[in-house]
Short mmCIF file of C-alpha atoms and ligand atoms in Angstrom, two decimals:
data_model
loop_
_atom_site.label_atom_id
_atom_site.label_comp_id
_atom_site.label_asym_id
_atom_site.label_seq_id
_atom_site.Cartn_x
_atom_site.Cartn_y
_atom_site.Cartn_z
CA UNK R 1 26.00 27.40 -3.82
CA UNK R 2 24.36 26.35 -0.57
CA UNK R 3 23.10 22.79 -0.15
CA UNK R 4 20.08 23.89 1.88
CA UNK R 5 16.63 23.54 0.28
CA UNK R 6 13.95 25.91 1.60
CA UNK R 7 10.45 24.54 1.82
CA UNK R 8 7.73 27.03 0.88
CA UNK R 9 4.35 25.56 1.74
CA UNK R 10 1.35 26.85 -0.18
CA UNK R 11 -1.31 24.50 1.22
CA UNK R 12 -3.17 27.50 2.63
CA UNK R 13 -3.17 29.33 -0.70
CA UNK R 14 -2.84 27.11 -3.79
CA UNK R 15 -3.95 24.08 -1.75
CA UNK R 16 -7.06 25.83 -0.54
CA UNK R 17 -7.98 26.47 -4.18
CA UNK R 18 -8.38 22.72 -4.60
CA UNK R 19 -12.05 21.83 -5.11
CA UNK R 20 -13.65 21.04 -1.75
CA UNK R 21 -10.61 22.08 0.30
CA UNK R 22 -11.84 25.38 1.70
CA UNK R 23 -10.89 25.91 5.32
CA UNK R 24 -12.37 28.25 7.87
CA UNK R 25 -10.41 30.83 9.85
CA UNK R 26 -9.77 28.60 12.85
CA UNK R 27 -8.74 25.66 10.69
CA UNK R 28 -6.26 27.79 8.77
CA UNK R 29 -4.68 28.99 12.00
CA UNK R 30 -4.39 25.46 13.27
CA UNK R 31 -2.83 24.21 10.05
CA UNK R 32 -0.38 27.13 9.95
CA UNK R 33 0.68 26.26 13.49
CA UNK R 34 1.31 22.66 12.42
CA UNK R 35 3.29 23.80 9.36
CA UNK R 36 5.56 25.61 11.81
CA UNK R 37 6.02 22.45 13.87
CA UNK R 38 6.75 20.57 10.64
CA UNK R 39 9.64 22.93 10.01
CA UNK R 40 8.49 24.76 6.88
CA UNK R 41 10.68 27.74 6.08
CA UNK R 42 7.98 29.84 4.44
CA UNK R 43 4.18 29.58 4.60
CA UNK R 44 2.11 31.17 1.89
CA UNK R 45 -0.87 32.00 4.08
CA UNK R 46 -3.24 33.24 1.39
CA UNK R 47 -4.08 35.84 -1.22
CA UNK R 48 -5.16 38.84 0.88
CA UNK R 49 -6.69 40.86 -1.95
CA UNK R 50 -8.96 38.00 -3.01
CA UNK R 51 -11.45 38.33 -0.14
CA UNK R 52 -11.97 39.81 3.30
CA UNK R 53 -11.80 36.29 4.75
CA UNK R 54 -8.41 35.61 3.17
CA UNK R 55 -7.11 38.94 4.41
CA UNK R 56 -8.05 38.23 8.01
CA UNK R 57 -6.67 34.71 8.05
CA UNK R 58 -3.35 35.84 6.54
CA UNK R 59 -3.17 38.64 9.09
CA UNK R 60 -3.94 36.29 12.00
CA UNK R 61 -1.36 33.75 10.79
CA UNK R 62 1.22 36.54 10.47
CA UNK R 63 0.51 37.63 14.04
CA UNK R 64 0.84 34.13 15.49
CA UNK R 65 4.03 33.23 13.57
CA UNK R 66 7.36 33.03 15.35
CA UNK R 67 10.68 34.34 14.11
CA UNK R 68 11.85 31.08 12.57
CA UNK R 69 9.23 31.13 9.82
CA UNK R 70 8.48 33.53 6.99
CA UNK R 71 4.86 34.39 6.19
CA UNK R 72 4.11 35.17 2.57
CA UNK R 73 1.01 36.62 0.96
CA UNK R 74 0.27 36.46 -2.75
CA UNK R 75 -0.43 39.52 -4.90
CA UNK R 76 -0.87 40.28 -8.57
CA UNK R 77 1.42 42.92 -10.07
CA UNK R 78 -1.17 45.52 -9.17
CA UNK R 79 -0.59 48.29 -6.63
CA UNK R 80 -3.81 47.68 -4.67
CA UNK R 81 -3.05 43.93 -4.33
CA UNK R 82 0.46 44.65 -3.09
CA UNK R 83 -0.72 47.23 -0.54
CA UNK R 84 -3.39 44.87 0.75
CA UNK R 85 -0.91 42.01 0.91
CA UNK R 86 1.53 44.07 2.92
CA UNK R 87 -1.21 45.15 5.34
CA UNK R 88 -1.96 41.48 5.96
CA UNK R 89 1.59 40.14 6.35
CA UNK R 90 3.32 43.06 8.03
CA UNK R 91 2.62 41.79 11.55
CA UNK R 92 4.82 38.75 10.91
CA UNK R 93 8.36 38.77 12.27
CA UNK R 94 9.49 37.72 8.78
CA UNK R 95 6.98 38.90 6.18
CA UNK R 96 7.28 38.26 2.44
CA UNK R 97 5.34 39.64 -0.50
CA UNK R 98 4.95 37.24 -3.42
CA UNK R 99 4.01 38.93 -6.70
CA UNK R 100 3.27 37.12 -9.92
CA UNK R 101 2.55 37.86 -13.55
CA UNK R 102 2.10 35.65 -16.60
CA UNK R 103 5.04 35.41 -18.98
CA UNK R 104 3.88 32.95 -21.66
CA UNK R 105 2.77 34.35 -25.05
CA UNK R 106 -0.61 32.66 -24.58
CA UNK R 107 -1.27 34.21 -21.19
CA UNK R 108 0.12 37.63 -22.07
CA UNK R 109 -2.01 37.89 -25.21
CA UNK R 110 -5.29 36.32 -24.09
CA UNK R 111 -5.38 36.64 -20.33
CA UNK R 112 -3.54 39.87 -19.64
CA UNK R 113 -4.01 41.45 -23.08
CA UNK R 114 -0.62 43.08 -22.67
CA UNK R 115 2.51 43.21 -24.79
CA UNK R 116 5.73 41.65 -23.45
CA UNK R 117 7.15 45.16 -22.87
CA UNK R 118 4.10 46.12 -20.81
CA UNK R 119 4.41 42.92 -18.77
CA UNK R 120 8.06 43.69 -17.96
CA UNK R 121 7.06 47.20 -16.98
CA UNK R 122 4.32 45.92 -14.66
CA UNK R 123 6.68 43.38 -13.08
CA UNK R 124 9.34 45.99 -12.38
CA UNK R 125 6.84 48.49 -10.98
CA UNK R 126 5.34 45.79 -8.75
CA UNK R 127 8.65 44.57 -7.37
CA UNK R 128 9.72 48.16 -6.69
CA UNK R 129 6.47 48.84 -4.86
CA UNK R 130 7.09 45.73 -2.70
CA UNK R 131 10.62 46.85 -1.85
CA UNK R 132 9.10 50.02 -0.43
CA UNK R 133 7.62 47.72 2.23
CA UNK R 134 10.11 44.88 2.63
CA UNK R 135 13.31 43.51 1.16
CA UNK R 136 11.81 40.00 1.20
CA UNK R 137 10.18 39.92 -2.24
CA UNK R 138 9.37 36.89 -4.36
CA UNK R 139 8.61 37.28 -8.05
CA UNK R 140 6.86 34.52 -10.04
CA UNK R 141 6.62 34.04 -13.81
CA UNK R 142 3.21 32.43 -14.15
CA UNK R 143 3.14 29.77 -16.91
CA UNK R 144 6.95 29.80 -16.94
CA UNK R 145 7.25 26.43 -18.64
CA UNK R 146 5.39 27.67 -21.74
CA UNK R 147 7.28 30.96 -21.92
CA UNK R 148 10.04 32.04 -24.30
CA UNK R 149 13.40 31.39 -22.70
CA UNK R 150 15.01 34.69 -23.67
CA UNK R 151 11.97 36.69 -22.58
CA UNK R 152 12.21 34.85 -19.25
CA UNK R 153 15.84 35.94 -18.80
CA UNK R 154 14.82 39.50 -19.60
CA UNK R 155 11.91 39.72 -17.16
CA UNK R 156 13.67 37.79 -14.38
CA UNK R 157 16.77 40.00 -14.78
CA UNK R 158 14.56 43.09 -14.57
CA UNK R 159 12.79 41.76 -11.45
CA UNK R 160 16.16 41.06 -9.80
CA UNK R 161 17.41 44.55 -10.67
CA UNK R 162 14.20 45.97 -9.16
CA UNK R 163 14.89 44.16 -5.88
CA UNK R 164 13.34 40.66 -5.98
CA UNK R 165 15.21 38.24 -3.72
CA UNK R 166 13.45 34.99 -4.67
CA UNK R 167 12.56 34.07 -8.24
CA UNK R 168 9.88 31.45 -8.66
CA UNK R 169 9.52 29.51 -11.91
CA UNK R 170 6.15 27.73 -11.93
CA UNK R 171 4.93 24.94 -14.15
CA UNK R 172 1.48 26.45 -13.76
CA UNK R 173 -0.40 23.99 -15.94
CA UNK R 174 1.64 20.87 -15.16
CA UNK R 175 2.82 20.65 -18.77
CA UNK R 176 6.58 20.22 -18.43
CA UNK R 177 8.55 16.99 -18.40
CA UNK R 178 11.43 16.66 -15.93
CA UNK R 179 14.38 16.87 -18.34
CA UNK R 180 13.06 19.76 -20.38
CA UNK R 181 11.88 21.59 -17.25
CA UNK R 182 15.30 21.26 -15.64
CA UNK R 183 16.94 22.41 -18.89
CA UNK R 184 14.74 25.55 -19.05
CA UNK R 185 15.35 26.36 -15.40
CA UNK R 186 19.09 25.83 -15.90
CA UNK R 187 19.06 28.12 -18.95
CA UNK R 188 17.35 30.92 -17.04
CA UNK R 189 19.67 30.60 -14.05
CA UNK R 190 22.77 30.65 -16.26
CA UNK R 191 21.67 33.41 -18.64
CA UNK R 192 20.02 35.93 -16.34
CA UNK R 193 21.91 38.91 -15.01
CA UNK R 194 22.00 38.89 -11.21
CA UNK R 195 21.12 35.21 -10.76
CA UNK R 196 23.85 34.85 -8.15
CA UNK R 197 22.03 37.33 -5.88
CA UNK R 198 18.74 35.41 -5.58
CA UNK R 199 17.29 32.08 -4.56
CA UNK R 200 15.53 30.27 -7.37
CA UNK R 201 12.30 28.43 -6.65
CA UNK R 202 9.93 26.13 -8.53
CA UNK R 203 6.20 25.55 -8.15
CA UNK R 204 5.05 22.51 -10.11
CA UNK R 205 1.50 21.42 -10.80
CA UNK R 206 0.64 17.78 -11.25
CA UNK R 207 -1.61 17.66 -14.33
CA UNK R 208 0.58 15.02 -15.96
CA UNK R 209 1.66 13.47 -12.67
CA UNK R 210 5.13 15.09 -12.85
CA UNK R 211 4.88 17.69 -10.07
CA UNK R 212 7.32 15.98 -7.71
CA UNK R 213 9.63 14.77 -10.52
CA UNK R 214 9.85 18.28 -11.99
CA UNK R 215 10.55 19.79 -8.58
CA UNK R 216 13.34 17.32 -7.89
CA UNK R 217 14.82 17.78 -11.38
CA UNK R 218 14.96 21.55 -10.79
CA UNK R 219 16.68 21.08 -7.43
CA UNK R 220 19.41 19.18 -9.31
CA UNK R 221 20.24 22.27 -11.40
CA UNK R 222 20.49 24.78 -8.58
CA UNK R 223 16.96 25.63 -7.45
CA UNK R 224 16.90 25.95 -3.67
CA UNK R 225 13.26 26.65 -2.84
CA UNK R 226 10.52 24.06 -3.39
CA UNK R 227 6.94 25.35 -3.45
CA UNK R 228 4.76 22.46 -2.40
CA UNK R 229 1.59 21.50 -0.55
CA UNK R 230 0.69 18.84 1.99
CA UNK R 231 -0.65 15.74 0.25
CA UNK R 232 -0.17 17.60 -3.05
CA UNK R 233 -3.51 19.38 -2.84
CA UNK R 234 -3.97 22.37 -5.12
CA UNK R 235 -5.67 23.78 -8.16
CA UNK R 236 -6.94 21.02 -10.54
CA UNK R 237 -4.70 17.94 -10.16
CA UNK R 238 -2.78 19.66 -7.39
CA UNK R 239 0.83 20.60 -6.68
CA UNK R 240 4.00 18.70 -5.87
CA UNK R 241 3.46 16.93 -2.54
CA UNK R 242 5.68 18.26 0.24
CA UNK R 243 6.05 14.87 1.92
CA UNK R 244 7.19 13.19 -1.31
CA UNK R 245 9.82 15.82 -2.13
CA UNK R 246 11.12 15.74 1.45
CA UNK R 247 11.40 11.96 1.60
CA UNK R 248 13.02 11.76 -1.84
CA UNK R 249 15.70 14.17 -0.62
CA UNK R 250 16.08 12.28 2.63
CA UNK R 251 16.02 8.67 1.43
CA UNK R 252 18.16 9.50 -1.65
CA UNK R 253 20.55 11.92 0.02
CA UNK R 254 23.30 9.94 -1.71
CA UNK R 255 21.86 11.14 -5.03
CA UNK R 256 20.71 14.71 -4.28
CA UNK R 257 23.24 15.67 -1.58
CA UNK R 258 20.86 18.35 -0.26
CA UNK R 259 19.85 19.42 3.25
CA UNK R 260 16.47 20.65 4.52
CA UNK R 261 14.86 21.71 7.78
CA UNK R 262 11.69 19.61 7.64
CA UNK R 263 11.09 17.30 10.61
CA UNK R 264 10.13 14.23 8.66
CA UNK R 265 8.46 12.59 11.66
CA UNK R 266 5.86 15.39 11.49
CA UNK R 267 4.89 14.53 7.91
CA UNK R 268 2.17 12.04 8.71
CA UNK R 269 0.58 14.09 11.54
CA UNK R 270 0.54 17.13 9.25
CA UNK R 271 -1.09 15.35 6.30
CA UNK R 272 -3.52 13.65 8.62
CA UNK R 273 -4.50 16.98 10.17
CA UNK R 274 -5.08 18.43 6.70
CA UNK R 275 -7.19 15.43 5.75
CA UNK R 276 -9.32 15.93 8.86
CA UNK R 277 -9.73 19.62 8.19
CA UNK R 278 -10.76 19.37 4.56
CA UNK R 279 -12.69 16.15 5.05
CA UNK R 280 -10.84 14.25 2.34
CA UNK R 281 -9.34 10.90 3.33
CA UNK R 282 -5.72 10.19 2.37
CA UNK R 283 -5.83 7.70 -0.55
CA UNK R 284 -4.79 4.23 0.58
CA UNK R 285 -1.93 4.00 -1.92
CA UNK R 286 -0.64 7.56 -1.42
CA UNK R 287 3.17 7.60 -1.23
CA UNK R 288 4.53 8.19 2.30
CA UNK R 289 1.20 8.72 4.09
CA UNK R 290 -1.30 6.24 2.59
CA UNK R 291 -2.45 3.35 4.77
CA UNK R 292 -0.86 0.89 2.36
CA UNK R 293 2.46 2.72 2.01
CA UNK R 294 4.06 0.47 4.64
CA UNK R 295 1.78 -2.57 4.36
CA UNK R 296 3.20 -5.80 2.99
CA UNK R 297 0.62 -8.17 1.63
CA UNK R 298 2.28 -10.77 -0.53
CA UNK R 299 3.85 -13.81 1.11
CA UNK R 300 7.16 -13.28 -0.66
CA UNK R 301 7.35 -9.69 0.57
CA UNK R 302 6.38 -10.65 4.11
CA UNK R 303 9.01 -13.35 4.14
CA UNK R 304 11.62 -10.89 2.90
CA UNK R 305 10.61 -8.32 5.52
CA UNK R 306 10.96 -10.85 8.31
CA UNK R 307 14.44 -11.76 7.15
CA UNK R 308 15.56 -8.18 6.61
CA UNK R 309 13.29 -5.14 6.66
CA UNK R 310 15.35 -3.41 3.99
CA UNK R 311 14.39 -6.01 1.37
CA UNK R 312 11.10 -4.20 0.77
CA UNK R 313 11.21 -1.03 2.87
CA UNK R 314 13.29 1.96 1.78
CA UNK R 315 12.36 4.04 4.83
CA UNK R 316 10.84 3.28 8.21
CA UNK R 317 7.25 4.22 9.10
CA UNK R 318 8.70 5.97 12.14
CA UNK R 319 10.79 8.31 9.96
CA UNK R 320 7.60 9.85 8.56
CA UNK R 321 5.79 9.97 11.89
CA UNK R 322 3.80 6.78 11.60
CA UNK R 323 5.18 5.34 14.76
CA UNK R 324 2.96 3.39 17.05
CA UNK R 325 4.49 4.67 20.23
CA UNK R 326 4.80 2.49 23.31
CA UNK R 327 2.31 4.68 25.07
CA UNK R 328 -1.01 2.90 24.74
CA UNK R 329 -3.95 5.11 25.58
CA UNK R 330 -7.00 3.45 27.09
CA UNK R 331 -9.50 3.44 29.94
CA UNK R 332 -6.83 3.58 32.64
CA UNK R 333 -4.56 6.22 31.17
CA UNK R 334 -3.93 9.23 33.35
CA UNK R 335 -3.98 12.88 32.37
CA UNK R 336 -0.21 12.97 32.11
CA UNK R 337 -0.07 10.03 29.74
CA UNK R 338 -2.74 11.61 27.56
CA UNK R 339 -0.79 14.88 27.58
CA UNK R 340 2.45 13.15 26.58
CA UNK R 341 0.71 11.17 23.89
CA UNK R 342 -0.64 14.33 22.28
CA UNK R 343 2.78 15.96 22.51
CA UNK R 344 4.24 12.97 20.67
CA UNK R 345 1.60 13.42 17.98
CA UNK R 346 2.64 17.05 17.56
CA UNK R 347 -0.17 18.78 19.50
CA UNK R 348 0.77 21.15 22.29
CA UNK R 349 -2.37 21.64 24.32
CA UNK R 350 -2.95 24.24 27.02
CA UNK R 351 -4.56 23.39 30.39
CA UNK R 352 -8.10 24.07 29.26
CA UNK R 353 -7.70 22.12 26.02
CA UNK R 354 -6.13 19.24 27.89
CA UNK R 355 -9.06 19.11 30.31
CA UNK R 356 -11.61 18.87 27.55
CA UNK R 357 -9.64 16.40 25.46
CA UNK R 358 -8.96 14.22 28.51
CA UNK R 359 -12.70 14.01 29.10
CA UNK R 360 -13.32 13.10 25.46
CA UNK R 361 -10.59 10.43 25.52
CA UNK R 362 -12.15 8.87 28.62
CA UNK R 363 -15.57 8.79 26.96
CA UNK R 364 -14.12 7.16 23.89
CA UNK R 365 -12.22 4.61 25.99
CA UNK R 366 -15.50 3.56 27.56
CA UNK R 367 -16.80 2.58 24.15
CA UNK R 368 -13.68 1.45 22.34
CA UNK R 369 -11.08 -1.05 23.51
CA UNK R 370 -8.12 0.01 21.40
CA UNK R 371 -7.54 3.68 20.83
CA UNK R 372 -5.28 4.38 17.85
CA UNK R 373 -3.30 7.53 17.13
CA UNK R 374 -5.74 8.30 14.32
CA UNK R 375 -8.66 8.17 16.77
CA UNK R 376 -6.89 10.65 19.02
CA UNK R 377 -6.10 12.98 16.15
CA UNK R 378 -9.74 12.89 15.07
CA UNK R 379 -10.81 13.71 18.63
CA UNK R 380 -8.49 16.66 19.02
CA UNK R 381 -9.69 18.10 15.75
CA UNK R 382 -13.30 17.69 16.75
CA UNK R 383 -13.06 18.82 20.37
CA UNK R 384 -10.50 21.57 20.28
CA UNK R 385 -10.17 23.30 16.98
CA UNK R 386 -13.61 24.57 16.30
CA UNK R 387 -15.37 27.89 16.64
CA UNK R 388 -18.52 28.12 18.77
CA UNK R 389 -21.43 26.67 16.88
CA UNK R 390 -25.03 27.89 16.61
CA UNK R 391 -26.36 24.34 16.58
CA UNK R 392 -25.38 21.77 19.16
CA UNK R 393 -26.40 18.17 18.95
CA UNK R 394 -27.32 16.57 22.26
CA UNK R 395 -28.81 13.14 21.58
CA UNK R 396 -29.90 11.08 18.63
CA UNK R 397 -31.72 7.82 18.40
CA UNK R 398 -32.31 5.90 15.19
CA UNK R 399 -34.30 2.88 14.23
CA UNK R 400 -33.53 1.04 10.99
CA UNK R 401 -36.14 -1.03 9.23
CA UNK R 402 -36.36 -3.48 6.35
CA UNK R 403 -40.12 -4.00 6.67
CA UNK R 404 -42.23 -2.39 3.96
CA UNK R 405 -44.65 0.16 5.38
CA UNK R 406 -42.52 0.72 8.51
CA UNK R 407 -40.03 3.39 7.49
CA UNK R 408 -36.78 4.06 9.38
CA UNK R 409 -37.27 6.66 12.09
CA UNK R 410 -34.98 9.11 13.88
CA UNK R 411 -35.41 11.26 16.99
CA UNK R 412 -33.13 14.20 17.80
CA UNK R 413 -32.54 16.52 20.76
CA UNK R 414 -30.48 19.60 20.03
CA UNK R 415 -29.87 23.29 20.86
CA UNK R 416 -30.43 25.87 18.17
CA UNK R 417 -29.17 29.34 19.11
CA UNK R 418 -29.35 28.31 22.76
CA UNK R 419 -32.94 27.01 22.57
CA UNK R 420 -33.58 23.35 23.21
CA UNK R 421 -35.46 21.64 20.38
CA UNK R 422 -36.53 18.07 19.82
CA UNK R 423 -38.35 16.16 17.10
CA UNK R 424 -38.76 12.87 15.29
CA UNK R 425 -39.37 11.88 11.68
CA UNK R 426 -39.06 9.35 8.91
CA UNK R 427 -36.77 8.94 5.94
CA UNK R 428 -35.86 6.65 3.08
CA UNK R 429 -33.11 5.28 5.32
CA UNK R 430 -31.98 6.02 8.89
CA UNK R 431 -29.44 8.64 7.79
CA UNK R 432 -32.05 10.33 5.62
CA UNK R 433 -34.46 10.30 8.58
CA UNK R 434 -31.81 11.90 10.81
CA UNK R 435 -30.97 14.61 8.30
CA UNK R 436 -34.66 15.38 7.74
CA UNK R 437 -35.30 15.85 11.46
CA UNK R 438 -32.19 17.96 11.99
CA UNK R 439 -32.90 20.27 9.06
CA UNK R 440 -36.55 20.67 10.16
CA UNK R 441 -35.46 21.62 13.68
CA UNK R 442 -33.06 24.21 12.25
CA UNK R 443 -35.56 25.52 9.72
CA UNK R 444 -33.28 24.82 6.78
CA UNK R 445 -33.46 22.65 3.70
CA UNK R 446 -30.05 22.35 2.10
CA UNK R 447 -29.22 19.95 -0.74
CA UNK R 448 -26.97 17.08 0.28
CA UNK R 449 -24.19 17.04 -2.32
CA UNK R 450 -21.89 14.45 -0.80
CA UNK R 451 -21.99 11.85 1.93
CA UNK R 452 -18.91 9.72 2.62
CA UNK R 453 -18.12 7.35 5.43
CA UNK R 454 -14.68 6.10 6.32
CA UNK R 455 -13.45 3.84 9.13
CA UNK R 456 -10.51 5.68 10.68
CA UNK R 457 -8.94 2.55 12.06
CA UNK R 458 -9.57 -1.16 11.58
CA UNK R 459 -11.94 -3.43 13.51
CA UNK R 460 -15.67 -3.39 14.13
CA UNK R 461 -15.20 -0.85 16.93
CA UNK R 462 -13.40 1.55 14.59
CA UNK R 463 -14.23 5.23 14.81
CA UNK R 464 -16.47 6.07 11.85
CA UNK R 465 -15.63 9.34 10.15
CA UNK R 466 -18.45 10.86 8.13
CA UNK R 467 -18.04 13.77 5.74
CA UNK R 468 -20.98 15.59 4.21
CA UNK R 469 -21.18 18.50 1.84
CA UNK R 470 -24.36 20.58 1.69
CA UNK R 471 -25.47 23.54 -0.40
CA UNK R 472 -28.17 26.15 0.09
CA UNK R 473 -28.77 29.49 -1.62
CA UNK R 474 -25.42 29.50 -3.38
CA UNK R 475 -23.32 28.68 -0.30
CA UNK R 476 -21.80 25.30 0.29
CA UNK R 477 -20.13 23.82 3.36
CA UNK R 478 -18.45 20.65 4.49
CA UNK R 479 -19.06 18.98 7.83
CA UNK R 480 -17.34 16.14 9.60
CA UNK R 481 -18.27 13.95 12.48
CA UNK R 482 -16.62 11.02 14.19
CA UNK R 483 -18.08 8.42 16.52
CA UNK R 484 -17.99 4.62 16.80
CA UNK R 485 -21.73 4.67 15.93
CA UNK R 486 -22.02 5.70 12.28
CA UNK R 487 -25.46 7.27 12.77
CA UNK R 488 -24.15 9.51 15.53
CA UNK R 489 -21.14 10.32 13.32
CA UNK R 490 -23.55 11.15 10.47
CA UNK R 491 -25.67 13.43 12.65
CA UNK R 492 -22.56 15.20 13.94
CA UNK R 493 -21.25 15.68 10.41
CA UNK R 494 -24.57 17.11 9.25
CA UNK R 495 -24.78 19.51 12.20
CA UNK R 496 -21.16 20.52 11.60
CA UNK R 497 -21.98 21.26 7.96
CA UNK R 498 -25.02 23.36 8.97
CA UNK R 499 -22.85 25.33 11.41
CA UNK R 500 -20.22 25.87 8.74
CA UNK R 501 -22.88 26.94 6.27
CA UNK R 502 -24.14 29.52 8.75
CA UNK R 503 -20.57 30.79 9.28
CA UNK R 504 -20.03 30.99 5.56
CA UNK R 505 -23.19 33.01 5.11
CA UNK R 506 -22.13 35.36 7.89
CA UNK R 507 -18.70 35.86 6.32
CA UNK R 508 -20.47 36.69 3.04
CA UNK R 509 -19.68 35.42 -0.36
CA UNK R 510 -16.00 35.05 -1.11
CA UNK R 511 -15.03 37.70 -3.61
CA UNK R 512 -12.69 35.90 -5.94
CA UNK R 513 -10.41 37.90 -8.06
CA UNK R 514 -8.62 35.94 -10.73
CA UNK R 515 -6.86 33.22 -8.77
CA UNK R 516 -3.74 31.67 -10.25
CA UNK R 517 -3.20 27.94 -10.48
O1 KIV W 601 0.69 27.94 -10.47
C1 KIV W 601 1.11 29.10 -10.41
O2 KIV W 601 1.69 29.65 -11.36
C2 KIV W 601 0.90 29.85 -9.18
C3 KIV W 601 1.70 31.10 -9.01
C4 KIV W 601 0.95 32.20 -8.38
C5 KIV W 601 2.94 30.80 -8.23
O3 KIV W 601 0.20 29.40 -8.30
ZN1 ZN W 602 -0.05 27.15 -8.56
#
């Protein structure tokens, strides 16, 4: 058996099903590009039959993908899903169709309302239909960990005989415990006809906090594909986190003895990009990528670190891409230095993008003495990877007040559909005043569902990152804005959310068919 573990990233499919993690077309393309740089073997780009938006982003990702990466689309064991999936992925150099069906008694009886025999029949028909399009077919037993072990061997054997080349065994509801999960996986591998012809995979949810542990336990018994997401985002409590599985294999190679193709120094830039896109900060104590993951606070630990780093550090920050490179970007940096810096952060910018980012870096350097990698990553996300907006903020001015009878006031100058508009108004606080003026100028009145502010880096001149979520007429959208002045960041975030809301309305409501975990 080969020692190579294949990483199948489903951030764009299962991850996007995480509450509040919806991404727009452009953002999905950008993330897919980064997943390629990270070295993922397979990207699950979406569920094409679930909506027109999903179809077009999967198709666009398939078109942009190079030959070193496989692009998968998800489909139920239904002919129309499979046909739609193939239409979306076929432009990829290496397309894959991923079909799934529930195999647990609970799901078969209540969700599918089918007998086990009917489920096997559907699985076989689906896999055969896929093989009419491609030989790269993945078959998943949804709710595997609560399924009967002999039924599993039967259906998996039938899927292999029908032409499946990857068999995925998901812990759909995050119910399994590592030893029993590994034992069930082992049983299926050993007792299924044709096992030697396929690659086994696992896809573990984190409802009991065992997603990574279950994935690693399965790798120990012969599984060679790990289905994971960046930062572990996904349905409910999420999926096994890619960066944690990778670093466990890398740091404990002595234990696992397995190889992989992930460039670990791209882990942090990838998770950071995701966090920027979905507007959810990485938790401080998150393994591998959290701000505290390499911070040593206690005196005893600091003393140990000074004497020998290995006393309290099992991996270097550099190995996961958290290097502070020697290239310091500031007021005097030239275009070339800025270019190189972005390359080192994993962004390859074309001439036009470099010109606009260089300008933005210079503007930031005028206001901020120390520019951190995180500031630069926030800038690139804001300046480069966005679709043309209907609303453009030009200037804001805010006056706070703690005097009764003199409410905070905000004035705004902006373009709405190319027409310059300006106005001023009051609010309960300065941010409220800003949002009131902006929504009046745009003729909208969305509900503000969430407002969060986060300092991207330390210090009083840190770049403030504001995330807002708004809702109007059944559509909701997230917006982000960054600026050293938190009121400007707030206004930018609000305008971004309004633009995203407009795009969402244009795309039309997402037609969800039954999405798996
Ligand atoms: O959790 C699950 O079972 C899934 C499958 C579609 C792989 O997401
Ligand atoms: Zn899932």
